[in-house]
């Protein structure tokens, strides 16, 4: 039986985890920083599907557009969402015998049916693993295996990759194809058409989540629903177990309206055209798009005056970019910060008193503290150290990975974020750097360990280390420091050769566009761990 590893239940055999205190999990209680906002309601009695959809069939919302695809023109009303959610849930429950311990993977770009699929899986008490649509066959198959996926939902545009990956995983029993309105409606033999699920009729339809999810309040808090794969603070991607309670907490900390999205590849001119046509007042964007709005000449051809607020997240937003874009568009910009392990938000500026360069104060019912990286001592205002977060949105743990869970999540519920941060006298937090090894490329996470593992498979490579270099457009780019084998032909094994070799095997954002540096040795500690800090210091000197 698959269960997420919860640190409160996990116990290591033979030894006390003394490293928790030495790594600053305890700290000084009097220096914990509380959220300045009123706390959220803690007594949660409904699962996410019921909570989210409670008024979707009401006279106020039923016929109102819930989501619009700017690429295809498709729309869904709230009533459409509710019907699709319950029909798909019934089909999964009755026809495909989906159980509370099963996993469903969702491999799709932005799609107007994405939400009801996720909620339908939640109604069955199962886990849904959303997977980056840029994933390669190898990347997808690894996640399917590690998550023990039983059913794979795949968009028609991604079907060749999905089918090849699924063929490598014995646990995948069905592939459900989400049709593409712009291509041939016929689907591959042996697959299931999503429309047959969305129109499924049963004499006793599943209209609420199974009892395993909400039989007791503790079930809501501890029953896993979302399973995004994240590299967390270090290492290879791990399944982040987020419960119904985690997600409900973050939903109560936020609110939303009609959503306009695009299922096609992002294009700045298309984005500007949609803003001019539909006149949204708020835009949730990542820094590379905000940079384009601040610098690209095409922006002058469109009326973007409807946007009153841009919310930036997923990667740090530079002060210069923020200031430039504000001035050009005449809009306000506020930052937020979070991570998959936080469902995902930890801090957020309010509309009325956002501070430039700050990611804002803590979310409601959330606590934070800053610990000295070397001593683990709690620090006060304006003293930089590692940021730790505690709140109802903190994940349950990593799927089937006790060791990695214990490395970042304490028994008292404190999550080590791996981010260097400080807060000012008013409780506004500022992210200054990352202790963790993650590389952020256009807001996508790239794990150095994953690229290193791949590059080491090249027959000419003896050793490798990957770190980030700064890039104005992408934020950061991966750079590989490579030690070649003595037998390698230097005329054959060039920088371009290795870049192309990696390019064939990874998603576009994981390519080593930061370049390849050939070196005689990789700096390592006495225990053999790569000293990325040494390489990052070299990069800093290079880009001063």
Short mmCIF file of N, CA, C and O in Angstrom, two decimals, residues 66 70 197 218 332 381 403:
data_model
loop_
_atom_site.label_atom_id
_atom_site.label_comp_id
_atom_site.label_asym_id
_atom_site.label_seq_id
_atom_site.Cartn_x
_atom_site.Cartn_y
_atom_site.Cartn_z
N UNK A 66 -16.00 30.09 -16.83
CA UNK A 66 -14.99 29.83 -15.81
C UNK A 66 -13.58 29.94 -16.38
O UNK A 66 -12.67 30.40 -15.69
N UNK A 70 -7.32 31.19 -24.91
CA UNK A 70 -7.03 32.23 -25.89
C UNK A 70 -6.44 31.69 -27.17
O UNK A 70 -6.46 32.38 -28.20
N UNK A 197 -15.22 9.76 -20.98
CA UNK A 197 -15.25 9.90 -19.52
C UNK A 197 -16.09 11.11 -19.13
O UNK A 197 -16.87 11.06 -18.17
N UNK A 218 -9.43 14.60 10.35
CA UNK A 218 -8.02 14.25 10.19
C UNK A 218 -7.76 13.65 8.81
O UNK A 218 -6.63 13.72 8.30
N UNK A 332 0.80 48.31 -11.42
CA UNK A 332 1.48 47.91 -10.20
C UNK A 332 1.98 46.48 -10.35
O UNK A 332 1.37 45.66 -11.05
N UNK A 381 15.40 40.84 12.66
CA UNK A 381 15.18 41.60 11.43
C UNK A 381 16.49 42.02 10.76
O UNK A 381 17.48 42.32 11.42
N UNK A 403 14.15 9.58 4.11
CA UNK A 403 15.40 10.31 4.33
C UNK A 403 15.32 11.75 3.84
O UNK A 403 15.69 12.69 4.54
#
